[in-house]
Coordinates of C-alpha atoms in Angstrom, one line a residue:
Chain Q
M1 CA 132.9 142.5 66.9
A2 CA 133.2 138.8 67.5
N3 CA 136.6 138.9 65.8
A4 CA 137.8 141.6 68.0
A5 CA 136.9 139.6 71.1
A6 CA 139.0 136.7 69.9
A7 CA 141.9 138.9 68.9
F8 CA 143.7 138.5 72.2
V9 CA 145.7 135.3 72.4
R10 CA 148.0 134.7 75.4
T11 CA 151.5 133.8 74.3
T12 CA 153.0 133.0 77.7
P13 CA 151.5 130.7 80.3
I14 CA 150.1 132.3 83.5
P15 CA 152.6 131.8 86.4
A16 CA 151.9 128.7 88.5
M17 CA 149.8 129.1 91.6
P18 CA 151.4 128.3 95.0
P19 CA 151.0 124.7 96.0
P20 CA 148.2 124.0 98.5
R21 CA 149.3 124.2 102.1
A22 CA 150.8 121.1 103.6
L23 CA 148.2 118.7 104.9
S24 CA 150.5 116.1 106.2
G25 CA 152.7 115.9 109.3
A26 CA 151.9 117.1 112.8
L27 CA 151.6 120.8 111.7
G28 CA 149.4 119.9 108.8
W29 CA 147.2 117.8 111.1
A30 CA 146.9 120.6 113.7
R31 CA 146.0 123.1 111.1
D32 CA 143.4 120.8 109.6
N33 CA 141.8 119.7 112.8
L34 CA 142.5 122.4 115.4
F35 CA 142.9 125.7 113.6
S36 CA 140.9 125.4 110.5
S37 CA 138.4 128.2 111.2
P38 CA 138.0 131.0 113.7
L39 CA 135.3 129.0 115.6
N40 CA 137.6 126.0 115.6
I41 CA 140.5 128.1 116.9
A42 CA 138.3 129.5 119.7
L43 CA 137.1 126.0 120.6
T44 CA 140.7 124.7 120.7
V45 CA 141.8 127.5 123.0
A46 CA 138.8 127.0 125.3
S47 CA 139.4 123.3 125.5
A48 CA 143.1 123.8 126.2
L49 CA 142.2 126.2 129.0
L50 CA 139.7 123.7 130.4
V51 CA 142.2 120.9 130.5
A52 CA 144.8 123.2 132.1
W53 CA 142.2 124.2 134.7
I54 CA 141.0 120.6 135.6
V55 CA 143.9 118.3 135.1
P56 CA 146.7 119.7 137.3
P57 CA 144.5 119.9 140.5
L58 CA 143.1 116.5 139.8
A59 CA 146.5 115.0 139.3
K60 CA 147.7 116.8 142.4
F61 CA 144.9 115.5 144.5
L62 CA 144.7 111.9 143.1
I63 CA 148.4 111.2 142.7
I64 CA 151.0 113.8 143.7
D65 CA 149.7 114.8 147.2
A66 CA 148.0 111.4 147.7
V67 CA 148.8 109.3 150.8
W68 CA 149.6 105.7 149.8
D69 CA 150.4 104.0 153.0
G70 CA 149.2 104.4 156.5
A71 CA 147.3 102.6 159.2
S72 CA 144.9 105.1 160.5
R73 CA 143.5 108.6 160.2
V74 CA 146.7 110.2 161.5
D75 CA 148.5 109.4 158.4
C76 CA 146.0 111.3 156.3
L77 CA 145.8 114.4 158.4
P78 CA 147.6 117.6 157.3
R79 CA 150.8 118.2 159.2
A80 CA 153.2 121.1 159.4
E81 CA 155.6 119.6 156.9
R82 CA 152.7 118.6 154.6
P83 CA 149.9 121.2 154.7
E84 CA 148.2 119.9 151.6
V85 CA 146.8 116.3 151.7
G86 CA 145.5 114.6 148.6
A87 CA 143.5 111.4 148.3
C88 CA 143.9 109.1 151.2
W89 CA 144.5 105.9 149.3
A90 CA 145.7 104.3 152.5
F91 CA 142.1 104.3 153.6
V92 CA 141.0 102.5 150.4
I93 CA 143.8 100.0 150.7
D94 CA 143.0 99.4 154.3
R95 CA 139.3 98.8 153.7
I96 CA 139.5 97.1 150.2
N97 CA 138.4 93.8 151.6
F98 CA 135.3 95.3 153.0
F99 CA 134.6 97.1 149.7
T100 CA 135.0 93.8 147.9
Y101 CA 133.3 91.2 150.2
G102 CA 131.1 93.2 152.6
F103 CA 130.5 91.1 155.7
Y104 CA 131.3 87.8 154.0
P105 CA 133.1 85.7 156.7
I106 CA 136.8 86.3 156.4
E107 CA 137.8 82.6 156.3
E108 CA 135.3 82.0 153.5
R109 CA 136.3 84.8 151.2
W110 CA 138.3 82.5 148.9
R111 CA 134.9 81.4 147.7
V112 CA 134.1 84.8 146.4
D113 CA 137.5 84.9 144.7
V114 CA 136.7 81.6 143.0
F115 CA 133.3 83.1 141.9
F116 CA 135.0 86.1 140.4
A117 CA 137.4 83.9 138.6
L118 CA 134.6 81.7 137.3
L119 CA 132.7 84.7 136.1
A120 CA 135.7 86.3 134.5
F121 CA 136.4 83.1 132.7
G122 CA 132.8 82.9 131.4
V123 CA 132.6 86.5 130.4
G124 CA 135.9 86.2 128.6
W125 CA 134.7 83.0 126.7
M126 CA 131.4 84.7 125.7
A127 CA 132.9 88.1 124.9
W128 CA 135.7 86.7 122.7
L129 CA 133.8 86.3 119.5
D130 CA 136.4 83.9 117.9
A131 CA 136.7 81.7 120.9
P132 CA 136.6 78.0 120.4
R133 CA 133.4 76.1 121.3
R134 CA 131.3 79.1 122.1
D135 CA 128.3 76.7 122.4
L136 CA 130.0 75.1 125.3
G137 CA 130.8 78.5 126.6
A138 CA 127.2 79.5 126.5
F139 CA 126.2 76.3 128.4
Y140 CA 128.9 77.1 131.0
F141 CA 127.9 80.8 131.2
F142 CA 124.2 80.4 131.4
I143 CA 123.8 77.1 133.2
L144 CA 126.9 75.6 134.8
M145 CA 128.4 78.8 136.2
P146 CA 125.2 80.2 137.8
L147 CA 124.6 76.9 139.5
A148 CA 128.2 76.6 140.7
S149 CA 128.1 80.2 141.9
V150 CA 124.9 79.6 144.0
V151 CA 126.5 76.6 145.6
L152 CA 129.7 78.4 146.2
L153 CA 128.5 81.6 147.5
L154 CA 125.5 80.5 149.5
G155 CA 127.3 77.4 150.8
F156 CA 126.3 73.7 150.7
P157 CA 127.0 72.1 154.0
A158 CA 126.9 68.6 152.5
I159 CA 130.2 69.2 150.7
G160 CA 131.8 71.1 153.4
L161 CA 130.8 74.6 152.4
S162 CA 129.2 76.3 155.3
R163 CA 126.1 78.4 154.7
V164 CA 126.6 82.1 154.2
S165 CA 123.5 84.2 154.5
T166 CA 123.0 86.8 151.7
S167 CA 122.7 89.4 154.4
Q168 CA 126.4 89.0 154.9
W169 CA 127.2 89.5 151.2
G170 CA 128.3 93.0 150.3
G171 CA 130.5 95.3 148.3
V172 CA 131.7 94.5 144.8
L173 CA 130.3 91.0 145.2
V174 CA 126.7 92.2 145.5
T175 CA 127.1 94.9 142.8
I176 CA 128.5 92.3 140.4
V177 CA 125.8 89.7 141.2
V178 CA 123.0 92.2 140.9
A179 CA 124.4 93.6 137.7
A180 CA 125.2 90.3 136.1
V181 CA 121.8 88.8 136.9
G182 CA 120.0 91.9 135.8
I183 CA 121.9 92.1 132.5
V184 CA 121.7 88.4 131.7
A185 CA 118.1 88.0 132.6
S186 CA 116.8 91.3 131.1
L187 CA 117.8 90.7 127.5
P188 CA 116.0 87.4 126.9
L189 CA 113.0 88.6 128.9
G190 CA 113.0 91.9 127.0
V191 CA 113.1 90.1 123.7
L192 CA 110.2 88.0 124.7
L193 CA 108.2 91.0 125.9
A194 CA 109.0 92.9 122.7
L195 CA 107.9 90.0 120.6
G196 CA 104.8 89.7 122.8
R197 CA 104.0 93.3 122.3
R198 CA 103.9 92.8 118.5
S199 CA 102.2 89.5 118.7
R200 CA 99.0 88.8 116.9
M201 CA 97.5 87.1 119.9
P202 CA 95.6 89.6 121.9
A203 CA 96.1 88.0 125.3
V204 CA 99.9 87.9 124.9
R205 CA 99.9 91.5 123.5
L206 CA 97.8 92.8 126.4
F207 CA 100.0 91.1 129.0
S208 CA 103.2 92.5 127.4
V209 CA 101.8 96.0 127.1
I210 CA 100.5 96.1 130.6
F211 CA 103.7 94.7 132.1
I212 CA 105.9 97.1 130.1
E213 CA 103.9 100.2 130.7
F214 CA 103.3 99.4 134.4
V215 CA 107.0 98.7 135.2
R216 CA 108.2 101.7 133.1
G217 CA 105.7 103.9 134.9
V218 CA 107.2 103.1 138.3
P219 CA 110.6 104.2 139.7
L220 CA 113.1 101.5 140.4
I221 CA 113.1 102.5 144.0
T222 CA 109.4 101.7 144.2
V223 CA 109.9 98.3 142.6
L224 CA 112.6 97.5 145.1
F225 CA 110.5 98.7 148.1
M226 CA 107.5 96.7 146.8
A227 CA 109.7 93.6 146.4
S228 CA 111.3 93.9 149.9
V229 CA 108.6 95.5 152.0
M230 CA 105.2 94.8 150.4
L231 CA 105.7 91.2 149.3
P232 CA 106.3 89.9 152.8
L233 CA 103.0 91.4 153.9
F234 CA 101.2 89.2 151.5
V235 CA 103.0 85.9 151.8
P236 CA 103.8 84.1 155.0
D237 CA 107.2 84.5 156.4
T238 CA 108.4 81.0 155.5
W239 CA 107.4 81.5 151.9
S240 CA 109.0 84.8 151.6
P241 CA 112.1 84.5 149.5
D242 CA 115.5 85.9 150.4
K243 CA 115.9 89.7 150.5
L244 CA 118.7 89.7 147.9
L245 CA 116.7 87.4 145.6
R246 CA 113.7 89.7 145.8
A247 CA 115.8 92.6 144.8
L248 CA 117.4 90.6 142.0
V249 CA 114.0 89.7 140.6
G250 CA 112.9 93.3 140.9
V251 CA 115.9 94.7 139.1
A252 CA 115.7 92.0 136.4
L253 CA 112.0 92.7 135.7
F254 CA 112.5 96.4 135.8
S255 CA 115.3 96.3 133.2
A256 CA 113.5 93.8 131.1
A257 CA 110.7 96.3 130.6
Y258 CA 113.2 98.9 129.3
M259 CA 115.0 96.3 127.2
A260 CA 111.7 95.3 125.6
E261 CA 111.2 98.8 124.3
V262 CA 114.7 99.0 123.0
V263 CA 114.3 95.7 121.2
R264 CA 110.9 96.7 119.9
A265 CA 112.5 99.7 118.2
G266 CA 114.9 97.3 116.4
L267 CA 112.1 94.9 115.4
Q268 CA 110.2 97.8 113.8
A269 CA 113.2 98.8 111.8
I270 CA 113.3 95.5 110.0
P271 CA 111.6 95.8 106.6
K272 CA 108.4 93.9 106.0
G273 CA 110.1 92.1 103.1
Q274 CA 112.4 90.3 105.5
Y275 CA 109.4 88.8 107.4
E276 CA 107.7 87.9 104.1
A277 CA 110.8 86.3 102.6
A278 CA 111.3 84.3 105.8
M279 CA 107.7 83.1 105.6
A280 CA 107.9 82.4 101.9
V281 CA 110.8 80.0 102.3
G282 CA 108.7 78.2 104.9
L283 CA 110.4 79.2 108.2
S284 CA 108.1 79.0 111.2
Y285 CA 107.5 82.1 113.4
W286 CA 110.2 81.2 115.9
Q287 CA 112.6 80.2 113.2
S288 CA 112.2 83.4 111.3
M289 CA 112.6 85.4 114.5
R290 CA 115.7 83.5 115.6
Q291 CA 117.4 83.3 112.2
I292 CA 116.3 86.4 110.3
V293 CA 114.6 89.1 112.4
L294 CA 116.4 89.1 115.8
P295 CA 120.0 89.0 114.5
Q296 CA 119.3 92.1 112.4
A297 CA 117.1 93.8 115.0
L298 CA 119.6 93.2 117.9
R299 CA 122.5 94.4 115.8
I300 CA 121.0 97.8 115.1
T301 CA 120.0 98.2 118.7
I302 CA 123.4 97.3 120.2
P303 CA 124.1 101.0 121.1
N304 CA 120.7 101.2 122.9
I305 CA 121.1 97.8 124.6
V306 CA 124.5 98.9 125.9
N307 CA 123.0 102.2 127.0
S308 CA 120.4 100.4 129.0
T309 CA 123.0 98.0 130.4
V310 CA 125.3 100.8 131.6
A311 CA 122.3 102.5 133.2
L312 CA 121.4 99.2 134.9
F313 CA 124.9 98.7 136.1
K314 CA 124.8 102.1 137.9
D315 CA 121.2 101.6 139.0
T316 CA 122.3 98.6 141.0
T317 CA 123.4 101.1 143.6
L318 CA 119.8 101.7 144.5
V319 CA 119.5 98.3 146.2
F320 CA 120.9 100.0 149.3
V321 CA 117.5 101.5 150.0
V322 CA 116.3 98.0 150.9
G323 CA 119.3 97.4 153.2
I324 CA 121.6 95.6 150.8
F325 CA 125.2 96.4 151.1
D326 CA 126.3 97.0 147.6
F327 CA 129.7 98.5 146.7
L328 CA 128.7 102.1 147.1
R329 CA 127.0 101.4 150.4
T330 CA 130.2 99.8 151.8
I331 CA 132.0 103.0 150.9
E332 CA 129.3 105.0 152.6
A333 CA 129.7 102.9 155.7
A334 CA 133.5 103.0 155.7
R335 CA 133.8 106.8 155.1
V336 CA 132.1 107.6 158.5
D337 CA 134.4 105.2 160.3
P338 CA 136.0 107.3 163.1
N339 CA 139.2 105.4 162.6
W340 CA 139.6 107.1 159.3
A341 CA 137.9 110.4 160.0
T342 CA 139.9 112.9 158.0
P343 CA 138.8 115.8 155.7
V344 CA 139.7 113.8 152.6
T345 CA 138.2 110.4 153.5
S346 CA 134.8 111.0 151.9
T347 CA 136.3 112.5 148.7
T348 CA 138.7 109.6 148.4
G349 CA 135.9 107.0 148.9
Y350 CA 133.7 108.7 146.2
A351 CA 136.7 109.1 143.8
F352 CA 137.4 105.4 144.2
A353 CA 133.7 104.5 143.5
A354 CA 133.7 106.8 140.5
I355 CA 136.9 105.1 139.1
F356 CA 135.3 101.7 139.7
Y357 CA 132.1 102.5 137.8
L358 CA 133.9 104.4 135.1
I359 CA 136.2 101.4 134.3
F360 CA 133.3 99.0 134.0
C361 CA 131.0 101.3 132.0
Y362 CA 133.7 102.5 129.7
G363 CA 134.8 98.9 129.2
L364 CA 131.2 97.9 128.3
S365 CA 130.9 100.7 125.8
R366 CA 134.3 100.0 124.1
Y367 CA 133.4 96.3 123.8
S368 CA 130.0 97.2 122.2
R369 CA 131.8 99.4 119.7
M370 CA 134.0 96.5 118.7
V371 CA 131.0 94.1 118.4
E372 CA 129.2 96.7 116.3
A373 CA 132.1 96.9 113.9
R374 CA 132.3 93.2 113.7
L375 CA 128.6 92.7 113.0
A376 CA 128.5 95.4 110.4
A377 CA 129.7 92.7 107.9
G378 CA 126.3 92.7 106.2
D379 CA 126.6 96.4 105.4
R380 CA 129.8 95.8 103.4
R381 CA 129.5 97.0 99.8
Chain B
M1 CA 121.0 71.0 82.3
V2 CA 123.3 69.8 85.0
E3 CA 120.4 68.2 86.9
Q4 CA 122.2 64.9 87.3
S5 CA 124.7 66.4 89.8
V6 CA 122.0 66.8 92.4
P7 CA 121.6 63.5 94.4
S8 CA 118.2 62.0 93.6
R9 CA 117.2 62.1 97.3
L10 CA 117.4 65.9 97.1
K11 CA 115.2 66.2 94.1
P12 CA 111.7 67.6 94.3
A13 CA 108.8 65.3 94.6
P14 CA 106.5 65.7 91.6
L15 CA 103.2 67.5 92.0
K16 CA 100.5 65.3 93.5
T17 CA 97.8 66.4 91.2
D18 CA 97.7 67.8 87.7
V19 CA 96.1 71.0 89.0
A20 CA 98.9 73.0 90.5
V21 CA 96.9 76.0 91.6
E22 CA 93.2 76.6 91.6
L23 CA 91.5 79.8 92.6
V24 CA 87.7 79.7 92.8
G25 CA 85.6 82.8 93.3
V26 CA 88.3 84.5 95.4
H27 CA 87.5 87.9 96.9
K28 CA 89.6 90.1 99.1
W29 CA 89.1 93.5 100.7
Y30 CA 91.5 95.9 102.4
G31 CA 89.0 97.6 104.6
D32 CA 86.4 99.0 102.2
F33 CA 88.7 98.6 99.2
H34 CA 87.8 95.5 97.1
V35 CA 91.2 94.3 95.8
L36 CA 90.2 91.0 94.4
R37 CA 86.8 90.5 92.8
D38 CA 85.7 87.0 92.0
I39 CA 89.1 85.6 90.8
N40 CA 88.9 82.2 89.0
L41 CA 92.1 80.7 87.8
H42 CA 93.1 77.2 87.1
V43 CA 96.8 76.5 86.6
T44 CA 97.8 73.0 85.4
K45 CA 101.1 71.3 86.1
G46 CA 104.0 72.7 84.2
E47 CA 102.0 75.7 83.0
R48 CA 103.6 79.1 82.8
I49 CA 101.2 82.0 83.5
V50 CA 102.1 85.6 83.0
I51 CA 100.0 88.1 84.8
C52 CA 100.0 91.7 83.7
G53 CA 97.8 94.8 84.2
P54 CA 98.0 98.4 85.5
S55 CA 99.4 99.1 88.9
G56 CA 96.8 98.6 91.7
S57 CA 95.0 96.0 89.7
G58 CA 95.6 93.2 92.2
K59 CA 98.2 91.2 90.4
S60 CA 100.6 91.0 93.3
T61 CA 97.8 90.5 95.8
M62 CA 96.6 87.5 93.8
I63 CA 99.8 85.6 93.6
R64 CA 100.5 86.5 97.3
C65 CA 97.3 84.7 98.1
I66 CA 98.8 81.5 96.7
N67 CA 101.4 81.2 99.5
R68 CA 99.2 83.0 102.0
L69 CA 101.3 86.1 102.4
E70 CA 97.8 87.6 101.9
E71 CA 94.6 86.1 103.2
H72 CA 91.7 85.8 100.9
Q73 CA 88.3 86.4 102.5
Q74 CA 86.0 84.5 100.2
G75 CA 86.4 81.7 97.8
R76 CA 88.8 78.8 97.7
V77 CA 92.6 78.7 97.1
V78 CA 93.9 75.2 96.4
V79 CA 97.6 74.6 95.9
D80 CA 98.6 71.1 94.7
G81 CA 95.5 69.6 96.3
T82 CA 95.9 71.5 99.6
E83 CA 93.3 74.1 100.4
L84 CA 94.6 77.2 102.2
T85 CA 92.6 77.9 105.4
N86 CA 93.6 79.2 108.8
D87 CA 95.2 75.9 109.4
V88 CA 98.9 76.8 110.1
K89 CA 100.1 73.3 109.2
K90 CA 98.6 73.5 105.8
I91 CA 100.0 77.0 105.2
D92 CA 103.5 75.7 106.1
E93 CA 103.0 72.7 103.9
V94 CA 102.1 75.0 100.9
R95 CA 104.9 77.4 101.6
R96 CA 107.5 74.6 101.6
D97 CA 106.4 73.7 98.1
V98 CA 105.9 77.1 96.6
G99 CA 108.9 79.3 95.9
M100 CA 108.6 83.1 95.7
V101 CA 110.8 85.8 94.2
F102 CA 110.1 89.3 95.2
Q103 CA 110.4 92.7 93.4
H104 CA 113.0 93.9 96.0
F105 CA 114.8 90.5 96.3
N106 CA 114.4 90.5 100.1
L107 CA 117.6 88.6 100.6
F108 CA 118.8 88.3 104.2
P109 CA 121.5 91.0 104.5
H110 CA 123.2 89.5 107.5
L111 CA 123.9 86.1 105.9
T112 CA 126.3 85.3 103.1
V113 CA 124.9 84.3 99.7
L114 CA 125.3 80.6 100.4
E115 CA 123.8 81.0 103.9
N116 CA 120.8 82.7 102.3
L117 CA 120.4 79.6 100.1
T118 CA 120.9 76.9 102.8
L119 CA 118.9 78.5 105.6
A120 CA 115.6 77.1 104.7
P121 CA 116.8 73.6 103.6
I122 CA 118.6 73.3 107.0
W123 CA 115.9 74.6 109.2
V124 CA 112.7 73.7 107.3
R125 CA 113.8 70.5 105.5
K126 CA 116.1 69.5 108.4
M127 CA 118.8 68.8 105.8
P128 CA 122.4 68.2 107.1
K129 CA 124.5 71.3 106.4
K130 CA 126.8 69.4 104.0
D131 CA 123.9 68.4 101.8
A132 CA 122.4 71.9 102.0
D133 CA 125.7 73.4 100.9
E134 CA 125.9 71.0 98.1
I135 CA 122.5 71.8 96.8
G136 CA 123.1 75.6 97.4
M137 CA 126.2 75.5 95.3
H138 CA 124.4 73.5 92.6
Y139 CA 121.8 76.2 92.2
L140 CA 124.3 79.0 92.4
K141 CA 126.0 77.4 89.5
R142 CA 122.7 77.1 87.7
V143 CA 122.1 80.9 88.1
K144 CA 125.8 81.3 87.1
I145 CA 127.2 83.0 90.1
P146 CA 129.0 80.3 92.2
E147 CA 132.0 82.6 92.7
Q148 CA 129.8 84.9 94.8
A149 CA 128.9 82.3 97.4
H150 CA 130.7 83.8 100.3
K151 CA 129.9 87.4 99.7
F152 CA 127.1 89.3 101.4
P153 CA 124.1 90.3 99.4
G154 CA 125.0 94.0 99.7
Q155 CA 128.1 93.4 97.7
L156 CA 126.2 92.1 94.7
S157 CA 124.6 93.9 91.8
G158 CA 120.8 94.0 91.6
G159 CA 120.7 91.4 88.9
Q160 CA 123.0 89.1 90.8
Q161 CA 120.9 89.6 94.0
Q162 CA 117.7 88.6 92.1
R163 CA 119.4 85.5 90.7
V164 CA 120.5 84.6 94.3
A165 CA 116.8 85.1 95.3
I166 CA 115.7 82.7 92.5
A167 CA 118.4 80.2 93.6
R168 CA 117.2 80.6 97.2
A169 CA 113.7 79.7 96.3
L170 CA 114.9 76.8 94.1
C171 CA 116.9 75.3 97.0
M172 CA 113.6 74.3 98.7
N173 CA 112.8 72.2 95.6
P174 CA 109.5 74.0 95.0
K175 CA 106.9 72.5 92.8
I176 CA 105.5 76.0 91.9
M177 CA 107.4 79.3 91.5
L178 CA 105.8 82.7 92.0
F179 CA 107.5 85.8 90.7
D180 CA 106.3 89.2 91.8
E181 CA 107.6 91.7 89.3
P182 CA 111.1 90.2 89.5
T183 CA 112.7 92.7 87.1
S184 CA 110.9 95.9 88.0
A185 CA 113.6 97.1 90.5
L186 CA 116.5 96.3 88.2
D187 CA 118.7 98.5 86.0
P188 CA 117.7 97.8 82.3
E189 CA 121.1 96.1 81.7
M190 CA 120.4 93.5 84.4
V191 CA 116.9 92.6 83.4
K192 CA 118.2 90.2 80.7
E193 CA 120.3 88.1 83.0
V194 CA 117.3 87.5 85.3
L195 CA 114.9 86.8 82.5
D196 CA 117.4 84.3 81.0
T197 CA 117.4 82.5 84.3
M198 CA 113.6 82.4 84.3
V199 CA 113.4 81.2 80.7
Q200 CA 115.8 78.4 81.6
L201 CA 113.6 77.5 84.5
A202 CA 110.5 77.5 82.3
Q203 CA 112.3 75.2 79.8
D204 CA 112.9 72.7 82.6
G205 CA 109.2 72.4 83.1
M206 CA 108.7 74.4 86.3
T207 CA 105.1 75.5 87.0
M208 CA 105.4 79.3 87.1
L209 CA 103.1 82.3 87.8
V210 CA 104.9 85.5 86.9
V211 CA 103.7 89.0 87.5
T212 CA 105.7 91.1 85.0
H213 CA 105.5 93.8 82.3
E214 CA 108.2 92.1 80.2
M215 CA 106.0 91.4 77.2
G216 CA 108.9 89.8 75.3
F217 CA 109.3 87.3 78.1
A218 CA 105.5 86.7 78.1
R219 CA 105.5 86.1 74.4
Q220 CA 108.4 83.7 74.6
V221 CA 107.5 81.7 77.7
A222 CA 103.9 82.0 78.7
N223 CA 101.3 79.4 78.0
R224 CA 98.6 81.9 79.0
I225 CA 98.6 85.6 79.7
V226 CA 96.2 86.9 82.4
F227 CA 95.3 90.6 82.2
M228 CA 93.9 92.1 85.3
D229 CA 92.2 95.4 86.0
E230 CA 90.5 96.7 89.2
G231 CA 90.8 93.4 90.9
Q232 CA 89.3 91.3 88.1
I233 CA 90.6 89.1 85.5
V234 CA 89.6 91.0 82.4
E235 CA 91.1 88.7 79.8
M236 CA 93.0 85.5 79.7
N237 CA 94.4 84.0 76.5
E238 CA 97.4 82.4 74.7
P239 CA 100.2 84.9 74.0
K240 CA 99.6 85.1 70.3
A241 CA 95.9 85.7 70.5
F242 CA 96.4 88.0 73.5
F243 CA 98.8 90.3 71.7
D244 CA 97.4 90.1 68.2
N245 CA 93.7 90.1 68.9
P246 CA 92.9 91.5 72.3
Q247 CA 89.2 91.3 73.0
H248 CA 88.6 94.0 75.6
E249 CA 88.9 97.7 75.2
R250 CA 90.8 97.9 78.5
T251 CA 93.3 95.3 77.2
K252 CA 93.8 97.2 74.0
L253 CA 94.4 100.4 75.8
F254 CA 96.9 98.7 78.1
L255 CA 98.8 97.1 75.3
S256 CA 98.9 100.2 73.2
Q257 CA 100.5 102.0 76.2
I258 CA 103.2 99.4 76.9
L259 CA 104.0 98.2 73.4
H260 CA 105.4 101.2 71.5

């Protein structure tokens, strides 16, 4: 029987199978990525329909039918020869200074421009990871620039800069100031609170836990109201700090509590062996945190830190509840201006705000992806 | 040895006393669990002690008490004349002079190999970076991987990583070296390169306490072998007597299981 099974021997080769389908070129890519399975085909078709449904009207409103120049509402009203009116960019262009500076005195607005330039220079220096003398950059960014900005924006009569009350600040200026102070202050404060929460010292730990849990348990609006309405009730008028300053402190402390929890997650992800190795080579607590633990912990929490930062950037809009004229509030104020009362004014204003926030937040997120990729060096194998 | 290439100012100071490590009546509990029971151990300068025993017998805990990674709760731990108490200064002093090598290497993954080596000399010994680099390269040559200086630990094999860890400890010019199962996490092929490094270190006269199950190493290098079980030192003897003529039933059982 065994012999019979082996009796058949093929004498000619089996004809070759057809080659696998092309996987290169545009067609190959499309087949691979867009039409690889029935579900994938359905999703591709659905996405294409969605794009076709959304993009043309959006482009029509924002660009094709948009009004680019004009001096008043008349230019943005539908007329017989132009029944459809898109975004009234003329309104944005007309009020752009208000959106940027708020009520900052017109002849002093160059000071705000200088501040923007100083800030952009500092951000560029710090954000460019291969920049020369980043230690100097840090000194500039964290000490020199903030001091210069205070002098510049608030005024310093002794050197010929007249005083400008913070109640006159507004628009992008306020949004940038609140966001920058919040972001820059919340990270170090958050790191300290996170370390405090894991401290062996009961008093430090208790303080950190109470602070974090209390602030996280309260809405930002409440913190802002407390800072601007309640505080003046307890301290005499002359002691009471500036309204914007109070909001800044409120925002910074609020975001610090969130940042603390983000950082704590990173600290907990660092293996015990790293702490032990740091101790065993003789590093002190602060040295081992600074050199060993925090660099690793912060790296793994970058996505979460950026998440908090983006949230904070948008949360700055809440300062309007205590009467501060941030960017969104200036749009709110301008869109009801009878000079520009048209059916599309509000939509245009909000679209402009959306684009502004989108650019900043998307920029932050792209930058963080780049940093993540750079810092992944230790994972190289 | 290429010792002469290290400038004399970077060389370790000799031990102050002839007694490197002294444990007297040391007890430790984890909650209700009595990990260390009345440990008495006297290590003289230049001595190599190998500590073995079944897992959970308190070997690691004992040597971790010597640089205060674990606190003892009763008894005295004296390292080179300095008694370990809650005094942070004394703990730092002892840690500077006691090197430790871990089972899982515990290299710093975000730093290059050379940075791993120079970190402690720069921050703890306040050494200029140039000197620290010099000493780092010296010890990398000594563990025979100078070409890996600018790679990250994750790019190295286990054996190479453990040799970096040894070099890292040596860069602090320790007077005493503690090894906590340095070869247990390695592939069999890499055990030898690490043991060779340790043998060389022993030949240079380093005071060493080694927790290991490498009985060949123990036979070759140890002055004394300590056998622990259930938190106690059951038997302590010279290698020859320990292997050829174990006194305790528990030791005999252990040896019969690990020596085939």
